Structure formats: structure tokens, C-alpha cells
mmCIF file of N, CA and C in Angstrom:
data_model
loop_
_atom_site.group_PDB
_atom_site.id
_atom_site.type_symbol
_atom_site.label_atom_id
_atom_site.label_comp_id
_atom_site.label_asym_id
_atom_site.label_seq_id
_atom_site.Cartn_x
_atom_site.Cartn_y
_atom_site.Cartn_z
ATOM 1 N N MET A 15 120.072 63.646 157.440
ATOM 2 C CA MET A 15 120.988 62.596 157.857
ATOM 3 C C MET A 15 122.325 62.810 157.144
ATOM 4 N N ASN A 16 123.409 62.604 157.852
ATOM 5 C CA ASN A 16 124.738 62.817 157.300
ATOM 6 C C ASN A 16 125.552 61.529 157.418
ATOM 7 N N TRP A 17 125.368 60.619 156.466
ATOM 8 C CA TRP A 17 126.175 59.414 156.491
ATOM 9 C C TRP A 17 126.836 59.208 155.152
ATOM 10 N N THR A 18 127.852 58.364 155.139
ATOM 11 C CA THR A 18 128.655 58.113 153.952
ATOM 12 C C THR A 18 128.709 56.617 153.711
ATOM 13 N N LEU A 19 128.777 56.228 152.450
ATOM 14 C CA LEU A 19 128.942 54.818 152.130
ATOM 15 C C LEU A 19 130.180 54.276 152.835
ATOM 16 N N PRO A 20 130.134 53.058 153.392
ATOM 17 C CA PRO A 20 131.292 52.504 154.112
ATOM 18 C C PRO A 20 132.578 52.522 153.292
ATOM 19 N N ALA A 21 132.516 52.174 152.022
ATOM 20 C CA ALA A 21 133.730 52.153 151.193
ATOM 21 C C ALA A 21 134.326 53.541 151.026
ATOM 22 N N ALA A 22 133.499 54.558 151.102
ATOM 23 C CA ALA A 22 133.982 55.925 150.926
ATOM 24 C C ALA A 22 134.655 56.470 152.177
ATOM 25 N N ARG A 23 134.509 55.802 153.307
ATOM 26 C CA ARG A 23 135.118 56.287 154.551
ATOM 27 C C ARG A 23 136.619 56.032 154.614
ATOM 28 N N ARG A 24 137.112 55.060 153.860
ATOM 29 C CA ARG A 24 138.534 54.715 153.898
ATOM 30 C C ARG A 24 139.339 55.668 153.014
ATOM 31 N N THR A 25 140.356 56.290 153.587
ATOM 32 C CA THR A 25 141.214 57.175 152.812
ATOM 33 C C THR A 25 142.084 56.326 151.885
ATOM 34 N N PRO A 26 142.039 56.589 150.569
ATOM 35 C CA PRO A 26 142.795 55.783 149.610
ATOM 36 C C PRO A 26 144.310 55.902 149.798
ATOM 37 N N ALA A 27 145.014 54.815 149.536
ATOM 38 C CA ALA A 27 146.471 54.787 149.674
ATOM 39 C C ALA A 27 147.172 55.579 148.579
ATOM 40 N N TYR A 28 146.498 55.851 147.465
ATOM 41 C CA TYR A 28 147.151 56.538 146.357
ATOM 42 C C TYR A 28 147.191 58.058 146.513
ATOM 43 N N LEU A 29 146.694 58.586 147.605
ATOM 44 C CA LEU A 29 146.740 60.037 147.799
ATOM 45 C C LEU A 29 148.157 60.477 148.163
ATOM 46 N N GLY A 30 148.490 61.705 147.802
ATOM 47 C CA GLY A 30 149.796 62.254 148.141
ATOM 48 C C GLY A 30 150.670 62.450 146.913
ATOM 49 N N VAL A 31 151.897 62.882 147.176
ATOM 50 C CA VAL A 31 152.853 63.207 146.119
ATOM 51 C C VAL A 31 154.104 62.383 146.316
ATOM 52 N N GLU A 32 154.627 61.852 145.225
ATOM 53 C CA GLU A 32 155.920 61.137 145.222
ATOM 54 C C GLU A 32 156.707 61.566 144.006
ATOM 55 N N GLY A 33 157.947 61.925 144.195
ATOM 56 C CA GLY A 33 158.806 62.279 143.065
ATOM 57 C C GLY A 33 158.289 63.424 142.223
ATOM 58 N N GLY A 34 157.627 64.388 142.848
ATOM 59 C CA GLY A 34 157.159 65.556 142.123
ATOM 60 C C GLY A 34 155.846 65.378 141.395
ATOM 61 N N LYS A 35 155.164 64.255 141.628
ATOM 62 C CA LYS A 35 153.860 64.018 140.994
ATOM 63 C C LYS A 35 152.913 63.391 141.994
ATOM 64 N N PHE A 36 151.615 63.576 141.732
ATOM 65 C CA PHE A 36 150.641 62.846 142.532
ATOM 66 C C PHE A 36 150.899 61.363 142.343
ATOM 67 N N ARG A 37 150.695 60.573 143.379
ATOM 68 C CA ARG A 37 150.815 59.124 143.263
ATOM 69 C C ARG A 37 149.845 58.632 142.204
ATOM 70 N N LEU A 38 150.187 57.518 141.569
ATOM 71 C CA LEU A 38 149.305 56.966 140.541
ATOM 72 C C LEU A 38 147.978 56.575 141.153
ATOM 73 N N SER A 39 146.921 56.923 140.473
ATOM 74 C CA SER A 39 145.574 56.623 140.945
ATOM 75 C C SER A 39 144.879 55.719 139.938
ATOM 76 N N PRO A 40 143.770 55.151 140.328
ATOM 77 C CA PRO A 40 143.043 54.283 139.401
ATOM 78 C C PRO A 40 142.667 55.027 138.120
ATOM 79 N N LYS A 41 142.770 54.356 136.997
ATOM 80 C CA LYS A 41 142.405 54.948 135.710
ATOM 81 C C LYS A 41 140.901 54.849 135.549
ATOM 82 N N ARG A 42 140.232 55.957 135.786
ATOM 83 C CA ARG A 42 138.784 56.010 135.610
ATOM 84 C C ARG A 42 138.378 57.462 135.364
ATOM 85 N N PRO A 43 137.247 57.668 134.711
ATOM 86 C CA PRO A 43 136.822 59.035 134.399
ATOM 87 C C PRO A 43 136.547 59.894 135.630
ATOM 88 N N SER A 44 136.346 59.279 136.786
ATOM 89 C CA SER A 44 136.054 60.059 137.997
ATOM 90 C C SER A 44 137.318 60.566 138.683
ATOM 91 N N CYS A 45 138.460 60.439 138.024
ATOM 92 C CA CYS A 45 139.719 60.990 138.533
ATOM 93 C C CYS A 45 140.300 61.905 137.473
ATOM 94 N N VAL A 46 140.397 63.198 137.774
ATOM 95 C CA VAL A 46 140.959 64.158 136.828
ATOM 96 C C VAL A 46 142.135 64.873 137.484
ATOM 97 N N SER A 47 143.127 65.195 136.654
ATOM 98 C CA SER A 47 144.353 65.781 137.178
ATOM 99 C C SER A 47 144.953 66.757 136.183
ATOM 100 N N THR A 48 145.706 67.715 136.719
ATOM 101 C CA THR A 48 146.463 68.626 135.863
ATOM 102 C C THR A 48 147.817 68.032 135.493
ATOM 103 N N GLN A 49 148.177 66.900 136.102
ATOM 104 C CA GLN A 49 149.452 66.254 135.808
ATOM 105 C C GLN A 49 149.224 65.046 134.913
ATOM 106 N N GLU A 50 149.968 64.985 133.854
ATOM 107 C CA GLU A 50 149.846 63.893 132.896
ATOM 108 C C GLU A 50 150.171 62.558 133.547
ATOM 109 N N GLY A 51 149.363 61.551 133.243
ATOM 110 C CA GLY A 51 149.630 60.201 133.701
ATOM 111 C C GLY A 51 149.094 59.850 135.073
ATOM 112 N N VAL A 52 148.426 60.767 135.759
ATOM 113 C CA VAL A 52 147.918 60.454 137.095
ATOM 114 C C VAL A 52 146.409 60.624 137.194
ATOM 115 N N GLY A 53 145.730 60.623 136.090
ATOM 116 C CA GLY A 53 144.273 60.741 136.041
ATOM 117 C C GLY A 53 143.870 61.220 134.666
ATOM 118 N N ALA A 54 142.584 61.303 134.428
ATOM 119 C CA ALA A 54 142.100 61.839 133.162
ATOM 120 C C ALA A 54 142.521 63.306 133.067
ATOM 121 N N PRO A 55 142.745 63.797 131.850
ATOM 122 C CA PRO A 55 143.146 65.199 131.714
ATOM 123 C C PRO A 55 142.117 66.137 132.317
ATOM 124 N N GLY A 56 142.601 67.100 133.055
ATOM 125 C CA GLY A 56 141.744 68.094 133.684
ATOM 126 C C GLY A 56 142.100 69.472 133.172
ATOM 127 N N PRO A 57 141.637 70.489 133.858
ATOM 128 C CA PRO A 57 141.993 71.853 133.470
ATOM 129 C C PRO A 57 143.479 72.087 133.711
ATOM 130 N N PRO A 58 144.007 73.196 133.225
ATOM 131 C CA PRO A 58 145.426 73.474 133.465
ATOM 132 C C PRO A 58 145.671 73.793 134.938
ATOM 133 N N PRO A 59 146.938 73.697 135.386
ATOM 134 C CA PRO A 59 147.258 74.086 136.760
ATOM 135 C C PRO A 59 146.972 75.574 136.966
ATOM 136 N N ILE A 60 146.828 75.958 138.213
ATOM 137 C CA ILE A 60 146.543 77.356 138.553
ATOM 138 C C ILE A 60 147.870 78.107 138.679
ATOM 139 N N PRO A 61 148.078 79.148 137.880
ATOM 140 C CA PRO A 61 149.281 79.966 138.069
ATOM 141 C C PRO A 61 149.079 80.933 139.240
ATOM 142 N N TYR A 62 150.168 81.300 139.880
ATOM 143 C CA TYR A 62 150.073 82.275 140.963
ATOM 144 C C TYR A 62 151.336 83.115 140.997
ATOM 145 N N GLU A 63 151.220 84.272 141.637
ATOM 146 C CA GLU A 63 152.369 85.148 141.868
ATOM 147 C C GLU A 63 152.607 85.200 143.362
ATOM 148 N N GLY A 64 153.779 85.588 143.760
ATOM 149 C CA GLY A 64 154.083 85.676 145.185
ATOM 150 C C GLY A 64 154.680 84.375 145.683
ATOM 151 N N THR A 65 154.558 84.165 146.986
ATOM 152 C CA THR A 65 155.189 83.005 147.610
ATOM 153 C C THR A 65 154.251 81.798 147.612
ATOM 154 N N VAL A 66 154.853 80.636 147.782
ATOM 155 C CA VAL A 66 154.066 79.409 147.922
ATOM 156 C C VAL A 66 153.155 79.528 149.147
ATOM 157 N N ALA A 67 153.681 80.055 150.239
ATOM 158 C CA ALA A 67 152.891 80.176 151.466
ATOM 159 C C ALA A 67 151.661 81.057 151.246
ATOM 160 N N ASP A 68 151.821 82.168 150.525
ATOM 161 C CA ASP A 68 150.684 83.037 150.250
ATOM 162 C C ASP A 68 149.648 82.328 149.376
ATOM 163 N N ALA A 69 150.125 81.626 148.345
ATOM 164 C CA ALA A 69 149.212 80.900 147.460
ATOM 165 C C ALA A 69 148.493 79.785 148.221
ATOM 166 N N ARG A 70 149.227 79.080 149.058
ATOM 167 C CA ARG A 70 148.626 77.992 149.846
ATOM 168 C C ARG A 70 147.569 78.544 150.804
ATOM 169 N N ASP A 71 147.881 79.655 151.474
ATOM 170 C CA ASP A 71 146.928 80.246 152.409
ATOM 171 C C ASP A 71 145.660 80.712 151.693
ATOM 172 N N LEU A 72 145.810 81.309 150.520
ATOM 173 C CA LEU A 72 144.652 81.737 149.742
ATOM 174 C C LEU A 72 143.827 80.526 149.303
ATOM 175 N N LEU A 73 144.491 79.473 148.865
ATOM 176 C CA LEU A 73 143.786 78.255 148.458
ATOM 177 C C LEU A 73 142.974 77.688 149.620
ATOM 178 N N VAL A 74 143.560 77.642 150.801
ATOM 179 C CA VAL A 74 142.844 77.126 151.971
ATOM 180 C C VAL A 74 141.616 77.990 152.264
ATOM 181 N N LYS A 75 141.726 79.304 152.103
ATOM 182 C CA LYS A 75 140.565 80.179 152.297
ATOM 183 C C LYS A 75 139.468 79.871 151.283
ATOM 184 N N VAL A 76 139.860 79.631 150.031
ATOM 185 C CA VAL A 76 138.885 79.273 148.987
ATOM 186 C C VAL A 76 138.178 77.976 149.363
ATOM 187 N N LEU A 77 138.942 76.991 149.808
ATOM 188 C CA LEU A 77 138.352 75.705 150.189
ATOM 189 C C LEU A 77 137.451 75.854 151.406
ATOM 190 N N ASP A 78 137.890 76.623 152.390
ATOM 191 C CA ASP A 78 137.087 76.833 153.604
ATOM 192 C C ASP A 78 135.754 77.519 153.305
ATOM 193 N N ALA A 79 135.691 78.284 152.217
ATOM 194 C CA ALA A 79 134.461 78.991 151.860
ATOM 195 C C ALA A 79 133.406 78.061 151.261
ATOM 196 N N ASP A 80 133.799 76.847 150.892
ATOM 197 C CA ASP A 80 132.862 75.889 150.296
ATOM 198 C C ASP A 80 132.314 74.979 151.391
ATOM 199 N N PRO A 81 131.023 75.009 151.657
ATOM 200 C CA PRO A 81 130.466 74.202 152.745
ATOM 201 C C PRO A 81 130.575 72.686 152.529
ATOM 202 N N ARG A 82 130.814 72.258 151.296
ATOM 203 C CA ARG A 82 130.967 70.816 151.037
ATOM 204 C C ARG A 82 132.394 70.340 151.300
ATOM 205 N N ALA A 83 133.329 71.266 151.465
ATOM 206 C CA ALA A 83 134.745 70.913 151.593
ATOM 207 C C ALA A 83 135.197 70.926 153.046
ATOM 208 N N THR A 84 136.060 69.967 153.369
ATOM 209 C CA THR A 84 136.749 69.929 154.649
ATOM 210 C C THR A 84 138.236 69.799 154.358
ATOM 211 N N VAL A 85 139.024 70.767 154.763
ATOM 212 C CA VAL A 85 140.472 70.685 154.545
ATOM 213 C C VAL A 85 141.016 69.633 155.500
ATOM 214 N N ALA A 86 141.666 68.611 154.939
ATOM 215 C CA ALA A 86 142.151 67.478 155.735
ATOM 216 C C ALA A 86 143.653 67.549 155.999
ATOM 217 N N THR A 87 144.414 68.101 155.062
ATOM 218 C CA THR A 87 145.876 68.145 155.177
ATOM 219 C C THR A 87 146.394 69.459 154.616
ATOM 220 N N VAL A 88 147.279 70.109 155.350
ATOM 221 C CA VAL A 88 147.971 71.292 154.852
ATOM 222 C C VAL A 88 149.444 71.111 155.163
ATOM 223 N N GLY A 89 150.256 71.055 154.110
ATOM 224 C CA GLY A 89 151.703 70.948 154.261
ATOM 225 C C GLY A 89 152.381 72.088 153.536
ATOM 226 N N ASP A 90 153.705 72.085 153.536
ATOM 227 C CA ASP A 90 154.448 73.157 152.872
ATOM 228 C C ASP A 90 154.109 73.254 151.386
ATOM 229 N N ASP A 91 154.004 72.105 150.707
ATOM 230 C CA ASP A 91 153.762 72.099 149.264
ATOM 231 C C ASP A 91 152.575 71.236 148.850
ATOM 232 N N TYR A 92 151.688 70.917 149.798
ATOM 233 C CA TYR A 92 150.585 69.998 149.514
ATOM 234 C C TYR A 92 149.374 70.344 150.379
ATOM 235 N N VAL A 93 148.207 70.302 149.767
ATOM 236 C CA VAL A 93 146.941 70.498 150.476
ATOM 237 C C VAL A 93 145.974 69.431 149.974
ATOM 238 N N ARG A 94 145.201 68.853 150.901
ATOM 239 C CA ARG A 94 144.161 67.892 150.512
ATOM 240 C C ARG A 94 142.870 68.259 151.214
ATOM 241 N N ALA A 95 141.787 68.205 150.464
ATOM 242 C CA ALA A 95 140.460 68.453 151.017
ATOM 243 C C ALA A 95 139.558 67.283 150.667
ATOM 244 N N GLU A 96 138.579 67.055 151.509
ATOM 245 C CA GLU A 96 137.555 66.052 151.246
ATOM 246 C C GLU A 96 136.269 66.786 150.927
ATOM 247 N N TYR A 97 135.634 66.389 149.826
ATOM 248 C CA TYR A 97 134.379 66.986 149.395
ATOM 249 C C TYR A 97 133.262 65.983 149.546
ATOM 250 N N ARG A 98 132.198 66.399 150.185
ATOM 251 C CA ARG A 98 131.014 65.551 150.303
ATOM 252 C C ARG A 98 130.151 65.794 149.072
ATOM 253 N N ALA A 99 129.874 64.713 148.363
ATOM 254 C CA ALA A 99 129.008 64.753 147.185
ATOM 255 C C ALA A 99 127.893 63.739 147.429
ATOM 256 N N MET A 100 126.778 64.202 147.921
ATOM 257 C CA MET A 100 125.654 63.355 148.343
ATOM 258 C C MET A 100 126.166 62.375 149.402
ATOM 259 N N ILE A 101 126.159 61.072 149.141
ATOM 260 C CA ILE A 101 126.621 60.098 150.136
ATOM 261 C C ILE A 101 128.059 59.655 149.868
ATOM 262 N N PHE A 102 128.732 60.311 148.955
ATOM 263 C CA PHE A 102 130.099 59.964 148.593
ATOM 264 C C PHE A 102 131.081 60.990 149.133
ATOM 265 N N LEU A 103 132.335 60.582 149.254
ATOM 266 C CA LEU A 103 133.422 61.509 149.551
ATOM 267 C C LEU A 103 134.368 61.512 148.362
ATOM 268 N N ASP A 104 134.774 62.700 147.965
ATOM 269 C CA ASP A 104 135.763 62.867 146.910
ATOM 270 C C ASP A 104 136.991 63.521 147.529
ATOM 271 N N ASP A 105 138.157 63.174 147.008
ATOM 272 C CA ASP A 105 139.402 63.769 147.476
ATOM 273 C C ASP A 105 139.905 64.757 146.441
ATOM 274 N N VAL A 106 140.286 65.947 146.893
ATOM 275 C CA VAL A 106 140.844 66.963 146.021
ATOM 276 C C VAL A 106 142.208 67.338 146.579
ATOM 277 N N GLU A 107 143.220 67.196 145.728
ATOM 278 C CA GLU A 107 144.604 67.438 146.158
ATOM 279 C C GLU A 107 145.211 68.584 145.372
ATOM 280 N N PHE A 108 146.137 69.257 146.013
ATOM 281 C CA PHE A 108 146.832 70.385 145.413
ATOM 282 C C PHE A 108 148.321 70.248 145.720
ATOM 283 N N TYR A 109 149.139 70.444 144.696
ATOM 284 C CA TYR A 109 150.591 70.314 144.850
ATOM 285 C C TYR A 109 151.262 71.548 144.275
ATOM 286 N N PHE A 110 152.199 72.113 145.039
ATOM 287 C CA PHE A 110 152.936 73.318 144.670
ATOM 288 C C PHE A 110 154.385 72.918 144.359
ATOM 289 N N PRO A 111 154.703 72.538 143.104
ATOM 290 C CA PRO A 111 156.073 72.120 142.798
ATOM 291 C C PRO A 111 157.055 73.280 142.919
ATOM 292 N N LYS A 112 158.234 72.966 143.432
ATOM 293 C CA LYS A 112 159.266 73.986 143.632
ATOM 294 C C LYS A 112 159.624 74.662 142.309
ATOM 295 N N GLY A 113 159.686 75.991 142.359
ATOM 296 C CA GLY A 113 160.174 76.772 141.234
ATOM 297 C C GLY A 113 159.237 76.882 140.043
ATOM 298 N N GLU A 114 157.996 76.398 140.136
ATOM 299 C CA GLU A 114 157.108 76.442 138.971
ATOM 300 C C GLU A 114 156.014 77.508 139.069
ATOM 301 N N ARG A 115 155.679 77.990 140.249
ATOM 302 C CA ARG A 115 154.623 78.986 140.463
ATOM 303 C C ARG A 115 153.288 78.581 139.838
ATOM 304 N N VAL A 116 152.971 77.293 139.994
ATOM 305 C CA VAL A 116 151.660 76.770 139.611
ATOM 306 C C VAL A 116 151.186 75.826 140.708
ATOM 307 N N ILE A 117 149.881 75.635 140.745
ATOM 308 C CA ILE A 117 149.290 74.674 141.672
ATOM 309 C C ILE A 117 148.697 73.555 140.832
ATOM 310 N N HIS A 118 149.261 72.362 140.962
ATOM 311 C CA HIS A 118 148.678 71.200 140.294
ATOM 312 C C HIS A 118 147.518 70.703 141.139
ATOM 313 N N MET A 119 146.498 70.176 140.464
ATOM 314 C CA MET A 119 145.291 69.738 141.156
ATOM 315 C C MET A 119 144.895 68.334 140.691
ATOM 316 N N ARG A 120 144.288 67.598 141.608
ATOM 317 C CA ARG A 120 143.673 66.320 141.250
ATOM 318 C C ARG A 120 142.409 66.155 142.086
ATOM 319 N N SER A 121 141.338 65.741 141.440
ATOM 320 C CA SER A 121 140.078 65.471 142.122
ATOM 321 C C SER A 121 139.628 64.080 141.717
ATOM 322 N N THR A 122 139.310 63.265 142.712
ATOM 323 C CA THR A 122 138.932 61.884 142.424
ATOM 324 C C THR A 122 137.849 61.405 143.378
ATOM 325 N N SER A 123 136.968 60.592 142.847
ATOM 326 C CA SER A 123 135.929 59.971 143.664
ATOM 327 C C SER A 123 136.516 58.750 144.353
ATOM 328 N N ARG A 124 136.143 58.535 145.595
ATOM 329 C CA ARG A 124 136.642 57.356 146.317
ATOM 330 C C ARG A 124 135.996 56.068 145.836
ATOM 331 N N VAL A 125 134.765 56.149 145.419
ATOM 332 C CA VAL A 125 134.066 54.962 144.925
ATOM 333 C C VAL A 125 133.402 55.296 143.599
ATOM 334 N N GLY A 126 133.149 54.270 142.797
ATOM 335 C CA GLY A 126 132.473 54.458 141.519
ATOM 336 C C GLY A 126 133.447 54.652 140.385
ATOM 337 N N TYR A 127 132.934 54.555 139.187
ATOM 338 C CA TYR A 127 133.763 54.658 137.992
ATOM 339 C C TYR A 127 133.619 56.023 137.320
ATOM 340 N N GLY A 128 132.411 56.429 137.040
ATOM 341 C CA GLY A 128 132.171 57.701 136.376
ATOM 342 C C GLY A 128 131.607 58.726 137.343
ATOM 343 N N ASP A 129 131.633 59.993 136.921
ATOM 344 C CA ASP A 129 131.113 61.053 137.783
ATOM 345 C C ASP A 129 130.372 62.131 136.994
ATOM 346 N N LEU A 130 130.106 61.873 135.718
ATOM 347 C CA LEU A 130 129.403 62.824 134.854
ATOM 348 C C LEU A 130 130.109 64.185 134.797
ATOM 349 N N GLY A 131 131.426 64.174 134.930
ATOM 350 C CA GLY A 131 132.218 65.401 134.826
ATOM 351 C C GLY A 131 132.287 66.246 136.089
ATOM 352 N N ALA A 132 131.787 65.720 137.213
ATOM 353 C CA ALA A 132 131.743 66.510 138.449
ATOM 354 C C ALA A 132 133.129 66.916 138.934
ATOM 355 N N ASN A 133 134.105 66.015 138.880
ATOM 356 C CA ASN A 133 135.443 66.346 139.398
ATOM 357 C C ASN A 133 136.139 67.391 138.537
ATOM 358 N N ALA A 134 135.983 67.321 137.236
ATOM 359 C CA ALA A 134 136.571 68.342 136.357
ATOM 360 C C ALA A 134 135.919 69.699 136.608
ATOM 361 N N ARG A 135 134.594 69.718 136.756
ATOM 362 C CA ARG A 135 133.904 70.978 137.064
ATOM 363 C C ARG A 135 134.373 71.546 138.397
ATOM 364 N N ARG A 136 134.579 70.683 139.375
ATOM 365 C CA ARG A 136 135.036 71.135 140.690
ATOM 366 C C ARG A 136 136.399 71.817 140.572
ATOM 367 N N LEU A 137 137.331 71.217 139.836
ATOM 368 C CA LEU A 137 138.658 71.827 139.696
ATOM 369 C C LEU A 137 138.580 73.172 138.985
ATOM 370 N N ARG A 138 137.750 73.260 137.949
ATOM 371 C CA ARG A 138 137.594 74.549 137.251
ATOM 372 C C ARG A 138 136.996 75.600 138.188
ATOM 373 N N SER A 139 136.054 75.197 139.014
ATOM 374 C CA SER A 139 135.432 76.131 139.960
ATOM 375 C C SER A 139 136.420 76.614 141.013
ATOM 376 N N ILE A 140 137.226 75.711 141.533
ATOM 377 C CA ILE A 140 138.246 76.093 142.517
ATOM 378 C C ILE A 140 139.258 77.040 141.883
ATOM 379 N N ALA A 141 139.697 76.715 140.656
ATOM 380 C CA ALA A 141 140.661 77.573 139.959
ATOM 381 C C ALA A 141 140.086 78.977 139.738
ATOM 382 N N ALA A 142 138.825 79.053 139.343
ATOM 383 C CA ALA A 142 138.193 80.351 139.113
ATOM 384 C C ALA A 142 138.076 81.135 140.419
ATOM 385 N N ALA A 143 137.703 80.470 141.502
ATOM 386 C CA ALA A 143 137.589 81.151 142.796
ATOM 387 C C ALA A 143 138.951 81.651 143.270
ATOM 388 N N PHE A 144 139.980 80.840 143.090
ATOM 389 C CA PHE A 144 141.334 81.236 143.492
ATOM 390 C C PHE A 144 141.771 82.449 142.688
ATOM 391 N N THR A 145 141.596 82.384 141.366
ATOM 392 C CA THR A 145 142.037 83.461 140.489
ATOM 393 C C THR A 145 141.306 84.768 140.774
ATOM 394 N N SER A 146 140.011 84.669 141.088
ATOM 395 C CA SER A 146 139.247 85.889 141.352
ATOM 396 C C SER A 146 139.658 86.546 142.671
ATOM 397 N N ARG A 147 140.209 85.779 143.599
ATOM 398 C CA ARG A 147 140.625 86.327 144.897
ATOM 399 C C ARG A 147 142.096 86.714 144.930
ATOM 400 N N ALA A 148 142.871 86.280 143.925
ATOM 401 C CA ALA A 148 144.321 86.549 143.917
ATOM 402 C C ALA A 148 144.622 88.005 143.637
#
């Protein structure tokens, strides 16, 4: 059976980027970010060489390779994927700030307070997969 908790079906309003940072999200351990002030501290941003478009395309390939992930948004400097974690949905965002050659990441659970470190592990896994394919 493939169903999701009703509260997890609603896309949160705090997703996205404003003023060069992820929008402020709820302060809880189930939200981790590479950007200070927008979630619990996570792993460092992913460095990359080449163009933003090349890095974004590679990131989308990494996400597409994960059967739990569905890429929901792809923009010039932003990518968002939804991850199914049992009956929950988690949002994972990526931001490519101009002139920095890094990918900032944020992973957050739509419902619940804690996640036993799942979102931080997810970001480290994505970063490792990206780096190994770069």
C-alpha cells in the first residue's frame, strides 16, 4: 500500500529561497541545513566545478537514481525533491548561489519533531553520491 499521512500531503509554505537563503523553517531537529539560521546544522555545502547547469543536471541524476526520491522542482538555481520515508514525506532542497560554486542543501520532515538523524544522513548521502559522480 502506498499512502501518506494527510498532514504530510500539504506542501509547506516555508519551502524555497528568498534573499539568497532558504526561507525560514520550523526550528526542530528534523530540519537540517547547510545555511546558518534556517535549520539545525547539517553537513557542509557541496562544492562543484564547472557551470551551475552542469552541477544541477548531475544533482538531478543523483536524485533520480534514488527510488525514494521524486524531483518536484527544477529551476535555474533551485531544485526540490520529495522523499518518501515510510508513511511520511520529507522535502529536500538545493540552492546554487551565484558566484559561490557550492550547492546549499536543506532536508526537512513535513510532520513530526525528531527524525533520529535521518535528514542529516540523507544530505551526507546525496553529497557523497554527487561527489563520486562529479
